[in-house]
Coordinates of C-alpha atoms in Angstrom, one line a residue:
X1 CA -33.3 -2.4 15.3
X2 CA -31.8 1.0 15.8
X3 CA -30.7 3.5 13.1
X4 CA -28.1 6.3 13.4
X5 CA -26.4 8.5 10.9
X6 CA -22.6 8.3 11.0
X7 CA -19.7 9.9 9.2
X8 CA -16.7 7.8 8.0
X9 CA -15.0 10.5 6.0
X10 CA -11.4 9.2 6.2
X11 CA -9.6 6.0 5.7
X12 CA -8.4 6.0 9.4
X13 CA -12.0 6.5 10.6
X14 CA -13.2 3.5 8.5
X15 CA -10.4 1.3 9.9
X16 CA -11.1 2.3 13.5
X17 CA -14.9 1.9 13.0
X18 CA -14.6 -1.6 11.6
X19 CA -12.2 -2.6 14.5
X20 CA -14.7 -1.1 17.1
X21 CA -17.8 -2.9 15.8
X22 CA -16.1 -6.2 15.1
X23 CA -16.0 -7.0 18.8
X24 CA -19.9 -7.1 19.0
X25 CA -22.0 -10.1 18.1
X26 CA -24.8 -7.8 16.7
X27 CA -25.4 -7.4 13.0
X28 CA -24.6 -3.9 11.5
X29 CA -25.8 -2.7 8.1
X30 CA -24.6 0.5 6.3
X31 CA -27.1 2.1 4.0
X32 CA -26.1 4.6 1.4
X33 CA -28.7 5.4 -1.3
X34 CA -29.9 2.0 -2.6
X35 CA -26.9 0.1 -1.4
X36 CA -26.9 -2.0 1.8
X37 CA -23.6 -3.5 2.9
X38 CA -22.3 -5.3 6.0
X39 CA -20.7 -2.7 8.2
X40 CA -18.0 -5.2 9.4
X41 CA -16.7 -5.4 5.8
X42 CA -14.0 -2.8 5.2
X43 CA -14.0 -3.5 1.5
X44 CA -17.8 -3.0 1.4
X45 CA -17.5 0.4 3.1
X46 CA -15.0 1.6 0.6
X47 CA -17.5 0.8 -2.2
X48 CA -19.7 3.5 -0.7
X49 CA -19.4 7.3 -1.0
X50 CA -17.8 7.9 2.4
X51 CA -17.8 11.7 1.8
X52 CA -21.5 11.6 2.6
X53 CA -23.3 10.7 5.9
X54 CA -24.2 7.0 6.0
X55 CA -27.1 5.4 7.9
X56 CA -26.1 2.6 10.2
X57 CA -28.7 0.0 11.2
X58 CA -27.9 -1.9 14.4
X59 CA -29.6 -5.3 14.8
X60 CA -29.0 -6.2 18.4
X61 CA -30.9 -8.1 21.0
X62 CA -31.1 -6.6 24.5
X63 CA -29.2 -3.6 25.8
X64 CA -27.3 -1.7 23.2
X65 CA -25.8 0.9 25.6
X66 CA -22.2 -0.3 25.1
X67 CA -22.6 -0.3 21.3
X68 CA -23.9 3.3 21.3
X69 CA -21.0 4.4 23.5
X70 CA -18.5 2.8 21.1
X71 CA -20.2 4.5 18.1
X72 CA -20.3 7.9 19.7
X73 CA -17.2 9.3 17.8
X74 CA -18.8 8.4 14.5
X75 CA -22.4 9.6 15.1
X76 CA -23.4 12.9 13.5

């Protein structure tokens, strides 16, 4: 498992983020405070405070280089 802090501070960023990670088979969890949601769920993301940085946990097997390159615009 790998963890990174990301920023999804606009509706457009949320939409592009979900579209970007949907193409991967890995599991992604977003953690904000005591809430943990599926990062592929756009409705779940909007239940979080997107004005604050959010922790993304990536549960992937093997090389995650392509995932990290895709996430680069969101990582803070």
